[in-house]
Short mmCIF file of C-alpha atoms in Angstrom, two decimals:
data_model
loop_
_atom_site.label_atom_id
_atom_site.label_comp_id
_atom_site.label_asym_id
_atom_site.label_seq_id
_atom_site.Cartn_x
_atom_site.Cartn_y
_atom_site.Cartn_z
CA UNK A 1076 38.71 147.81 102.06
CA UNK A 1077 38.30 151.01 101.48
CA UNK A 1078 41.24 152.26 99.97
CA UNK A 1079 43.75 149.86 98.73
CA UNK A 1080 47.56 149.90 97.10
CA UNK A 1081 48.67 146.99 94.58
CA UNK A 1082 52.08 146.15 93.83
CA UNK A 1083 51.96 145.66 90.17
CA UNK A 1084 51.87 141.97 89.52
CA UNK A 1085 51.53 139.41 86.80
CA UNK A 1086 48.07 137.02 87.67
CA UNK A 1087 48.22 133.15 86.69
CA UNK A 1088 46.08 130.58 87.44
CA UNK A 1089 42.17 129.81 87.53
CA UNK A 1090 39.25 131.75 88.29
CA UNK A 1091 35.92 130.83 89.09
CA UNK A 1092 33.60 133.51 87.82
CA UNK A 1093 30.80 134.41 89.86
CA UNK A 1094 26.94 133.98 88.75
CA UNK A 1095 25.39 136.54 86.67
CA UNK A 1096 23.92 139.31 88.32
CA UNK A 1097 21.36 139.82 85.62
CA UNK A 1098 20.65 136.08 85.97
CA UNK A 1099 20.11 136.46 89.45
CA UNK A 1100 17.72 139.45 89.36
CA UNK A 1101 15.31 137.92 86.37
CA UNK A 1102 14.95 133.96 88.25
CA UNK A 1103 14.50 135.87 91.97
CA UNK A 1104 11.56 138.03 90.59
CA UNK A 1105 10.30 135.19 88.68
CA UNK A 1106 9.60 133.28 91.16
CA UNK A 1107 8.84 135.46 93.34
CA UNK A 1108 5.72 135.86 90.90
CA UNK A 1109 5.12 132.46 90.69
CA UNK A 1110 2.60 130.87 93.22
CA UNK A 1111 4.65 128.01 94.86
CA UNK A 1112 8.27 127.41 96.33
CA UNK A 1113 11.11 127.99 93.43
CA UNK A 1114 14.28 127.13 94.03
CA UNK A 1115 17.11 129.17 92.93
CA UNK A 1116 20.73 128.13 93.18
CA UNK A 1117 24.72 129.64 92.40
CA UNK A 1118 23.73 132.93 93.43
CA UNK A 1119 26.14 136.06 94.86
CA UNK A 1120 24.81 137.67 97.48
CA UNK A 1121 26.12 141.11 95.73
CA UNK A 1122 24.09 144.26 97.23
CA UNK A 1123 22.62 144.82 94.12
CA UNK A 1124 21.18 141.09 94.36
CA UNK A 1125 20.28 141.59 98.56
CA UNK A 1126 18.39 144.74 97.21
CA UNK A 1127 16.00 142.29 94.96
CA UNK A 1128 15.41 140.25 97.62
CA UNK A 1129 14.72 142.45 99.78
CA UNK A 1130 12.05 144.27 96.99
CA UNK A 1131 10.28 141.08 96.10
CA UNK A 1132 9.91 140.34 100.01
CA UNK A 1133 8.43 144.26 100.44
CA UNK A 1134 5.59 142.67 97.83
CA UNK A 1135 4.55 139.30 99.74
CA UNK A 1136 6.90 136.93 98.79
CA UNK A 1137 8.98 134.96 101.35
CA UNK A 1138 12.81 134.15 101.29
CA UNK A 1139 15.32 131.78 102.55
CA UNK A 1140 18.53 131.88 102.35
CA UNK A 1141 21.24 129.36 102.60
CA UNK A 1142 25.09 129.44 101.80
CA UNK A 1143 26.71 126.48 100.44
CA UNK A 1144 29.99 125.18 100.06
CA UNK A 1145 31.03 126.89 97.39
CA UNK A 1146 30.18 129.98 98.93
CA UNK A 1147 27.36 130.85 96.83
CA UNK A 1148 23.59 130.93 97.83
CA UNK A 1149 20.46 128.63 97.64
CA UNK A 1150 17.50 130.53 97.55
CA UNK A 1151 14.31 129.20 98.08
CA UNK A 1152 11.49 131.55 97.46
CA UNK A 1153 7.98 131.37 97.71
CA UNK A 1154 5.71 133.36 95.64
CA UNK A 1155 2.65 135.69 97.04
CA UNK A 1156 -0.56 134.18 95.55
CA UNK A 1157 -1.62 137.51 94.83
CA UNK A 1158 1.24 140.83 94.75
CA UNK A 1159 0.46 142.47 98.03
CA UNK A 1160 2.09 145.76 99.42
CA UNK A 1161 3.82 144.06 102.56
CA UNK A 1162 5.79 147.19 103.02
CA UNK A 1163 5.23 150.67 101.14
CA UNK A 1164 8.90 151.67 100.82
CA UNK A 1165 11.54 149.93 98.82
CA UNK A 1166 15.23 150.71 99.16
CA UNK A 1167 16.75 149.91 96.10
CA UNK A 1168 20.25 150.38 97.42
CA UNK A 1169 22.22 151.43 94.09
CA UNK A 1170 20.49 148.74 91.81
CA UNK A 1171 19.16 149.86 88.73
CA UNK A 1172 17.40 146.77 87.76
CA UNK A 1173 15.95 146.47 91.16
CA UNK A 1174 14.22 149.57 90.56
CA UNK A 1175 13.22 150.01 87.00
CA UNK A 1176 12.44 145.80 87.35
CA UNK A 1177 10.15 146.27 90.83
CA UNK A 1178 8.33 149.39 90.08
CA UNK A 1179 5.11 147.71 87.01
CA UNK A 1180 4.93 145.27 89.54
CA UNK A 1181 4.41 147.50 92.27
CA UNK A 1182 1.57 148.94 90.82
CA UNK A 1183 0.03 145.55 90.48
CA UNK A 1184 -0.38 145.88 94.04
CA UNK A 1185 -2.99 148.91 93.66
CA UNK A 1186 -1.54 150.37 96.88
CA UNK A 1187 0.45 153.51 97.50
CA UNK A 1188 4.12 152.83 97.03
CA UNK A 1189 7.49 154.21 97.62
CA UNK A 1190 10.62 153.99 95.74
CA UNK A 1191 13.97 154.63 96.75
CA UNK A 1192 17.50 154.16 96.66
CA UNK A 1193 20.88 155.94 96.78
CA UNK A 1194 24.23 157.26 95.31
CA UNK A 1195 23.68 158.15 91.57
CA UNK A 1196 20.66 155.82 91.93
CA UNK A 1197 18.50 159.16 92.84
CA UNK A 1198 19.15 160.63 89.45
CA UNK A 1199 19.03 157.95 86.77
CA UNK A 1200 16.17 158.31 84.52
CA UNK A 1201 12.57 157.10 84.64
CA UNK A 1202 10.96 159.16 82.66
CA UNK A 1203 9.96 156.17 80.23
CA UNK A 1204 7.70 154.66 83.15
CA UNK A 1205 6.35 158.40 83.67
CA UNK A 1206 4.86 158.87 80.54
CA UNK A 1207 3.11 155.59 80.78
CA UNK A 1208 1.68 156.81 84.56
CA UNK A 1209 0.59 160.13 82.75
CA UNK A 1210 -1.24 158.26 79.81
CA UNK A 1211 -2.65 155.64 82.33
CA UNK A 1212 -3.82 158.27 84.93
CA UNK A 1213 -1.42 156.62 87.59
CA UNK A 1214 -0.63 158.46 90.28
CA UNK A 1215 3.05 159.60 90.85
CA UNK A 1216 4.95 162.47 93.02
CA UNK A 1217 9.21 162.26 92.16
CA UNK A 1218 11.82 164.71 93.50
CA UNK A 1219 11.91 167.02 90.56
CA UNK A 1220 11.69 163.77 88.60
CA UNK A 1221 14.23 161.84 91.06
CA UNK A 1222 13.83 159.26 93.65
CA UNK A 1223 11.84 158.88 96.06
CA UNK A 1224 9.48 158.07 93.93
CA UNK A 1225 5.84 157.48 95.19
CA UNK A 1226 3.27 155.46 93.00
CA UNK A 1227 -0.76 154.46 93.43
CA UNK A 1228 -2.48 153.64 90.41
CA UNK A 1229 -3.94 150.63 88.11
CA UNK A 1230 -1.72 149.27 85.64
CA UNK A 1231 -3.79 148.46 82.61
CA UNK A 1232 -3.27 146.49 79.14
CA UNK A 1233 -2.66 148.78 76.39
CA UNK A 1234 -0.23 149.18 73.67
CA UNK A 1235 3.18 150.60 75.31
CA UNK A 1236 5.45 152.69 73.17
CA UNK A 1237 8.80 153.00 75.10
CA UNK A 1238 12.35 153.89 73.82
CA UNK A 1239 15.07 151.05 74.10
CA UNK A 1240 17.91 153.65 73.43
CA UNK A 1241 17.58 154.70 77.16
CA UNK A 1242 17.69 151.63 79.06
CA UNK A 1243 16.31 147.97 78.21
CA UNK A 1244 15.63 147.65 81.99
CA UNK A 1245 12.11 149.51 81.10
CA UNK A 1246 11.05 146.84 78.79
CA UNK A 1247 12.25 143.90 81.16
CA UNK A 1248 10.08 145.85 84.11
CA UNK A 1249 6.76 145.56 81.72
CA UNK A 1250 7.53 142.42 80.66
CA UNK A 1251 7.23 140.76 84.33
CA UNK A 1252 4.37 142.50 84.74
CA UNK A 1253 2.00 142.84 82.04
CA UNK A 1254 1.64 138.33 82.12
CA UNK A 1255 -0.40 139.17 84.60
CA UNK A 1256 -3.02 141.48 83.72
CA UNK A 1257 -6.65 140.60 82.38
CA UNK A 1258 -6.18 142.46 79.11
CA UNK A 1259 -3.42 141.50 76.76
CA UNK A 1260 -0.64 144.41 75.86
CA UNK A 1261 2.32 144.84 73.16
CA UNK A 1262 5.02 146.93 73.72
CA UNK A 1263 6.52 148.71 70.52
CA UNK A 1264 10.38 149.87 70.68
CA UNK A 1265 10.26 153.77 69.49
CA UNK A 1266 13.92 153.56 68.81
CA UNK A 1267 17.10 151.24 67.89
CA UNK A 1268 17.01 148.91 70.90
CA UNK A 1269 20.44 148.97 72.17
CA UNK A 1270 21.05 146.07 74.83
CA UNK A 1271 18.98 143.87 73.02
CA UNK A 1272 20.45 140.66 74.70
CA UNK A 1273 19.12 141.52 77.94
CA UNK A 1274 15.54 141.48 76.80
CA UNK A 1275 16.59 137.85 75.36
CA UNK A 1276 17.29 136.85 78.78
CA UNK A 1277 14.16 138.58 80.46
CA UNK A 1278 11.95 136.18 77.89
CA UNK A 1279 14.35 133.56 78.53
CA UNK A 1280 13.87 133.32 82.52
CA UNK A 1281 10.11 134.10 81.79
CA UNK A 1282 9.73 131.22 79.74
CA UNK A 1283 11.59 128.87 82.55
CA UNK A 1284 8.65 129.47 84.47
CA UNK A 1285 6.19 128.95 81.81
CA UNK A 1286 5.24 132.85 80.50
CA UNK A 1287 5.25 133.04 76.59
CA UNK A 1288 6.42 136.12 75.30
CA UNK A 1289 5.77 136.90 71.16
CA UNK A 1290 8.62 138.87 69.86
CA UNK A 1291 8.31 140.74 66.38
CA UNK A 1292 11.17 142.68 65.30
CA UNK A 1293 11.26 145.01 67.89
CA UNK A 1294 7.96 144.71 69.38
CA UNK A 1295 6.62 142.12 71.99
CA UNK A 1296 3.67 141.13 72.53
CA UNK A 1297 2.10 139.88 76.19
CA UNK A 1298 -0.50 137.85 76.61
CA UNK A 1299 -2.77 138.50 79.59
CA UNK A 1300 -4.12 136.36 82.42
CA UNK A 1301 -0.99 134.10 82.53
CA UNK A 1302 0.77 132.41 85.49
CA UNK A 1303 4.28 132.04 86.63
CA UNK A 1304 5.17 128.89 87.44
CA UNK A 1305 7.28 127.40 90.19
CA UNK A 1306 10.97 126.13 88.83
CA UNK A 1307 14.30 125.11 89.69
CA UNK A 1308 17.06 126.94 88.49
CA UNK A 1309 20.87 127.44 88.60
CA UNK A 1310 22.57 130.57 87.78
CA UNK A 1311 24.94 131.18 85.10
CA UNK A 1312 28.54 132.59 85.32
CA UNK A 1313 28.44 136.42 84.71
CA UNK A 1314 30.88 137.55 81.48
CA UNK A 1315 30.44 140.77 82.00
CA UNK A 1316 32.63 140.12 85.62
CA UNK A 1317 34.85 137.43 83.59
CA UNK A 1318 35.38 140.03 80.82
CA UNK A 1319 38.39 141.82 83.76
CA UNK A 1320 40.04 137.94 84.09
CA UNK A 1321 40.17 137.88 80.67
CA UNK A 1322 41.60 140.69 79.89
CA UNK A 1323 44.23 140.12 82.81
CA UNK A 1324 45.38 137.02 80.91
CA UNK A 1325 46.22 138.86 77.88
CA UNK A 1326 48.11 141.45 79.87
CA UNK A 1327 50.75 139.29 80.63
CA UNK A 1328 49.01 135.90 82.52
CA UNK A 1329 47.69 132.76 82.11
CA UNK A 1330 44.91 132.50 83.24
CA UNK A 1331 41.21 130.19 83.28
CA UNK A 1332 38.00 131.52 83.47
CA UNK A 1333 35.64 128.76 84.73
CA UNK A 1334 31.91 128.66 85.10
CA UNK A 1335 30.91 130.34 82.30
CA UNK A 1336 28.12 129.07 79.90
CA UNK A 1337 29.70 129.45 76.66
CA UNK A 1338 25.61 129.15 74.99
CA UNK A 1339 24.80 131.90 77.03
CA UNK A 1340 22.83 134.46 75.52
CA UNK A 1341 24.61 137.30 77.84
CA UNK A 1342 25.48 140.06 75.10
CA UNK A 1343 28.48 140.50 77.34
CA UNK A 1344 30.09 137.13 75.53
CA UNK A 1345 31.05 139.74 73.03
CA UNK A 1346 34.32 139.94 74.93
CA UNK A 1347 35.03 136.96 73.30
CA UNK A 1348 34.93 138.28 70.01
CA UNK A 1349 36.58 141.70 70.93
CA UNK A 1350 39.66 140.15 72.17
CA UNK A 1351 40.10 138.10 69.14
CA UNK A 1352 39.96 141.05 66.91
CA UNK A 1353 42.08 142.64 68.91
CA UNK A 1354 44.85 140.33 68.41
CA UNK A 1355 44.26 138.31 71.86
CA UNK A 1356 45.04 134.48 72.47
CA UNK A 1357 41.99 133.32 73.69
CA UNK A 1358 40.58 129.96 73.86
CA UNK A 1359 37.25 127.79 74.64
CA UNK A 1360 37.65 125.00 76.04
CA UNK A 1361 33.81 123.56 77.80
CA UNK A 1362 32.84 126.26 79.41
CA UNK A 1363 36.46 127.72 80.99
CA UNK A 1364 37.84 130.44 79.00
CA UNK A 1365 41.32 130.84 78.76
CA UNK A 1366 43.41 133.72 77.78
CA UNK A 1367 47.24 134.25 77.61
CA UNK A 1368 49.41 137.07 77.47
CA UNK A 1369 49.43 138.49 73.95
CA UNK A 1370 50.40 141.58 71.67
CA UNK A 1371 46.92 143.23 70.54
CA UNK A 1372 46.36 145.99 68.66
CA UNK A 1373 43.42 148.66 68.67
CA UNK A 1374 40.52 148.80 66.61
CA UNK A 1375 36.79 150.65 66.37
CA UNK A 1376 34.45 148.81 68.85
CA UNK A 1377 31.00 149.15 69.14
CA UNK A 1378 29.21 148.75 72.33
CA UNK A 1379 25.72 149.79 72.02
CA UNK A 1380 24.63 146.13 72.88
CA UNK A 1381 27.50 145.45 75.51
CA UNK A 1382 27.87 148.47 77.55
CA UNK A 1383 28.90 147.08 80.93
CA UNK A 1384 32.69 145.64 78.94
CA UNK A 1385 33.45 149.08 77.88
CA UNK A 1386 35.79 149.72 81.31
CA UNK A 1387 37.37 146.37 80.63
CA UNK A 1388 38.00 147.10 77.68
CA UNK A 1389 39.58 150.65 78.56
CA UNK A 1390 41.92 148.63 80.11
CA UNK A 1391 42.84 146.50 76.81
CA UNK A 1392 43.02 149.44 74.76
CA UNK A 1393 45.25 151.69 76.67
CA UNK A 1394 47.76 148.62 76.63
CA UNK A 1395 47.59 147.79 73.25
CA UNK A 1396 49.37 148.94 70.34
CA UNK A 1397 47.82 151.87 68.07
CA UNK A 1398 44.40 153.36 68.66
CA UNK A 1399 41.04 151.96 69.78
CA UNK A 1400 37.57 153.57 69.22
CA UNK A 1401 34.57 152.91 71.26
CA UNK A 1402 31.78 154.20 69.66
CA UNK A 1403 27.88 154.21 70.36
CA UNK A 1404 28.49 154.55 73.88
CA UNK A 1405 26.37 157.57 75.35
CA UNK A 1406 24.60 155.58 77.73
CA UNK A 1407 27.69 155.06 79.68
CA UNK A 1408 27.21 158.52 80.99
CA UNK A 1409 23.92 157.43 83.01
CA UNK A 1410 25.28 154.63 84.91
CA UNK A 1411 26.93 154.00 88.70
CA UNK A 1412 28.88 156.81 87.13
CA UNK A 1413 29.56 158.47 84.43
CA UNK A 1414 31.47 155.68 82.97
CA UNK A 1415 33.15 157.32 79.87
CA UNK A 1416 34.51 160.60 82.19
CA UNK A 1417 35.68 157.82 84.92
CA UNK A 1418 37.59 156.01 82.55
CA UNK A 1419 39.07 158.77 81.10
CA UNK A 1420 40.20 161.17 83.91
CA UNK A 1421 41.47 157.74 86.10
CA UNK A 1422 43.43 155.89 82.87
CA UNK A 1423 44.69 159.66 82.23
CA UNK A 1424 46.14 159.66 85.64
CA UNK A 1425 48.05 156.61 85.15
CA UNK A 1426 49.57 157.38 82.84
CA UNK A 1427 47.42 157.04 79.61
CA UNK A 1428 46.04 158.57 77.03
CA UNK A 1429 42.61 158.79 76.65
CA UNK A 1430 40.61 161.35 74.97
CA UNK A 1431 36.89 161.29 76.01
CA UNK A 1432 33.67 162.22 73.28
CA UNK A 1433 30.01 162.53 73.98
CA UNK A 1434 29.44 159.29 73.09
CA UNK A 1435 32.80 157.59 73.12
CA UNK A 1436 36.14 157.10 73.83
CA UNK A 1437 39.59 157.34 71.55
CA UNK A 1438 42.33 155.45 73.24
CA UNK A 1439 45.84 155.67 72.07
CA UNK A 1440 47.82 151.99 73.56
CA UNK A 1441 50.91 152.34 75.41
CA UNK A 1442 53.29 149.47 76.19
CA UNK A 1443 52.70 150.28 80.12
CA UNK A 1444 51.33 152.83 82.41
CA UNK A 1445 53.09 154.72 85.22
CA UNK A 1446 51.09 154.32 88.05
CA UNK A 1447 49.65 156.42 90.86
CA UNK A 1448 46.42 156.94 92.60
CA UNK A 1449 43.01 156.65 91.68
CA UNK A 1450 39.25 156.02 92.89
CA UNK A 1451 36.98 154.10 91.67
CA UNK A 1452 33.94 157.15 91.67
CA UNK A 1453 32.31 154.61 93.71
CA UNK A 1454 31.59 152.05 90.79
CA UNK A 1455 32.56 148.72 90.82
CA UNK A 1456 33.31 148.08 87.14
CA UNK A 1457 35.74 151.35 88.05
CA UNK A 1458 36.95 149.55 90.74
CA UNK A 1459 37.17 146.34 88.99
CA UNK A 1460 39.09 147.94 85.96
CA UNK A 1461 41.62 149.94 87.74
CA UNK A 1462 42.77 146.65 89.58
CA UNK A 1463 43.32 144.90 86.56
CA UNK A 1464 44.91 147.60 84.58
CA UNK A 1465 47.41 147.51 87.62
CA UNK A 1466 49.24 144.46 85.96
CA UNK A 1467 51.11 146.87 83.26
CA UNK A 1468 52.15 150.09 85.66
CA UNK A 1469 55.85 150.76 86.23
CA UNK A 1470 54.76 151.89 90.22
CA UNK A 1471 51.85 151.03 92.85
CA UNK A 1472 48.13 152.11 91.99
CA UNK A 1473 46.31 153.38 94.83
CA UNK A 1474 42.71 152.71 94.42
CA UNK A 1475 40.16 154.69 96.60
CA UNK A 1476 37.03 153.57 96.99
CA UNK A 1477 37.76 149.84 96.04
CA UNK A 1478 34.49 148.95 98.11
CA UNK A 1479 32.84 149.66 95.53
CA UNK A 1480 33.08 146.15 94.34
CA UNK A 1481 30.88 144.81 96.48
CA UNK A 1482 27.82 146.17 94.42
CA UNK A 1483 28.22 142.93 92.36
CA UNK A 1484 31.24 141.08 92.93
CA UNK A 1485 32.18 141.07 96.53
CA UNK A 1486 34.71 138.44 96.07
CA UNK A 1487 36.95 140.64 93.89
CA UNK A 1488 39.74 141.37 95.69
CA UNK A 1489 39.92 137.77 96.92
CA UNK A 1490 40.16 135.88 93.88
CA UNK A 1491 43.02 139.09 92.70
CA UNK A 1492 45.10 137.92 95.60
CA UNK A 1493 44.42 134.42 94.69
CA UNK A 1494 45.92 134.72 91.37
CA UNK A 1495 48.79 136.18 92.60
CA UNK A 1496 47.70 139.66 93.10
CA UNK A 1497 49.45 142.02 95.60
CA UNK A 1498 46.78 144.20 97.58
CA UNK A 1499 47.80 146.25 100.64
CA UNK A 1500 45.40 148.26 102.44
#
């Protein structure tokens, strides 16, 4: 589907979230580190994911693949006793954590190494992992500081100093790789570490297959000469993907969110608390989430540690009553797109009113939108966000692009029709 037009609906019924893409990326490299066969199970076989596996077989380790009834994937992977460089180029596809996760560990390999990818991939920063090459006298040749990006060198222990107001991915990429060195390292956060919970579930997955990460503050330290080992493990429903269910509820549904771990340590669970204070019905109930159609009203939202609910929650705001704020948000401009522009110009378009700030967003609710055509600037939380906001326009929304949502939720479109969606192509 590459463009699509829905016929504004109301969605009811029950949803099963898919697994968490971050999940997915941490327990595949994992074990693709450890030694012996791991098994991984409940995972999407999103491109961003196919791109990790694809990665971790470039350095040595094996894959198999097997679909089960659900429609999710057993993995079985089998770590390379020792990183080897079993192909020199990597195609990271659009995936940002394939990259910035893969390329420390590349260098374990010693060999000469190439990094690609595509789409805004090929201009997202790196510049964090350059200054470590430059200190470390690794060798590196960019494209004017953009993918490809070719790598030889010796990664050494030392005492890191990285920003985490850029992109926690950087500290997640060290953090696979630095176990493994002779020496022992510490990383020290320069900044205010925004996306904090990601780095939680980096250490988490690390310590499922028995690496010990210290954590102090905002510095970590790494002891050397330690081994992954093999493990079993089941991924996680994804909130950040739940987050657009949700929000459909509240629009004027019913509707149950299942598979979600409500311990999770996803910072994403924030939507949780966002919708509450925004006047939402929502409920817990195990680990479904349920949400019904509700009255909420705007309010100042921070989203420095949940970045990836900001276009859901575009969505909320421009259909609830008064203003909304989303602050501490810059980052959005240096993803799949330029989130806060995307949001803007396509809610604008509809219908809305949306007025867009270097690092934020002021929103101004509307009991409905008109309608009209869109595209989804070739991001799937676009994509994603536009369907859903759908629900509350007076005429069709034409969606361009709407492929987009295979990049990490492929089943989209599906499980909108199946809750009583209306999607024409």
């Amino acid at each position: 589907m590459d463009t699509i037009k829905i016929l504004p609906s109301v969605l009811n019924g029950k949803v099963k979230i898919p697994p968490s893409k971050s999940m997915s990326h941490r327990a595949i490299i994992c074990a693709a580190l450890a030694h012996e066969e791991s098994l991984i199970t409940h995972v999407s076989l999103s491109d961003d994911i196919l791109a990790t596996l694809e990665g971790v077989e470039a350095l040595g380790a094996k894959v198999n693949k097997r679909m089960d009834d659900d429609k999710t994937y057993s993995i079985r992977i089998e770590g390379a006793k020792k990183i080897i460089c079993k192909k020199n180029k990597i195609d990271c596809k659009e995936s940002g954590s394939t990259l910035r996760f893969l390329i420390p560990i590349g260098i374990l390999t010693k060999d000469e190494m190439t990094f690609t990818g595509r789409g805004k991939l090929m201009e997202r920063p790196l510049h964090e992992y350059y200054k470590i090459f430059e200190k470390q006298d690794i060798k590196y040749d960019t494209d004017n500081g953009k993918l490809p990006l070719t790598i030889k060198g010796n990664l050494k222990g030392d005492i890191f100093k990285v920003r985490g107001d850029v992109s926690s991915q950087f500290i997640t990429g060290l953090l696979f790789a630095l176990p493994l060195l002779k020496e022992d390292s510490k990383i020290i956060v320069t900044t205010s570490l925004e996306s904090k919970s990601y780095i939680d579930l980096t250490i988490q997955m690390m310590s499922q297959f028995g690496v010990d990460i210290k954590k102090d503050k905002k510095d970590y330290w790494i002891q050397g000469n330690q081994e992954f080992k093999p493990s079993t493990y089941k991924v996680e429903g994804d909130f950040s993907q739940g987050a657009f269910f949700m929000v459909a509820g509240i629009l004027g549904g019913n509707i149950r969110c299942m598979d979600l771990l409500i311990d999770s340590l996803q910072g994403d669970k924030a939507i949780i608390d966002i919708i509450k204070k925004m006047g939402g019905e929502i409920f817990v109930e195990g680990n479904d989430i349920v949400t019904k159609a509700s009255k909420t009203h705007g309010i100042t939202i921070d989203v420095s540690q949940c970045p990836d609910l900001v276009p859901a929650i575009c969505v909320l705001a421009s259909l609830s009553k008064g203003t909304t704020k989303i602050v501490n948000a810059k980052r959005l401009r240096i993803k799949e797109s330029d989130r806060l522009k995307a949001m803007a110009t396509e809610l604008n378009k509809l219908g809305g009113c949306v007025k867009e700030f270097e690092d934020g967003l002021e929103i101004v609710g509307k009991e409905s939108l008109i309608g009209g055509e869109v595209d989804s600037w070739n991001d799937h939380r676009i994509a994603m966000a536009l369907g859903i906001v759908s629900i509350r326009c007076k005429h069709p929304v034409v969606i361009k692009n709407s492929h987009a949502v295979k990049k990490s939720y492929p089943e989209f479109w599906e499980d909108f029709k199946r809750l009583g969606g209306k999607i024409h192509e």
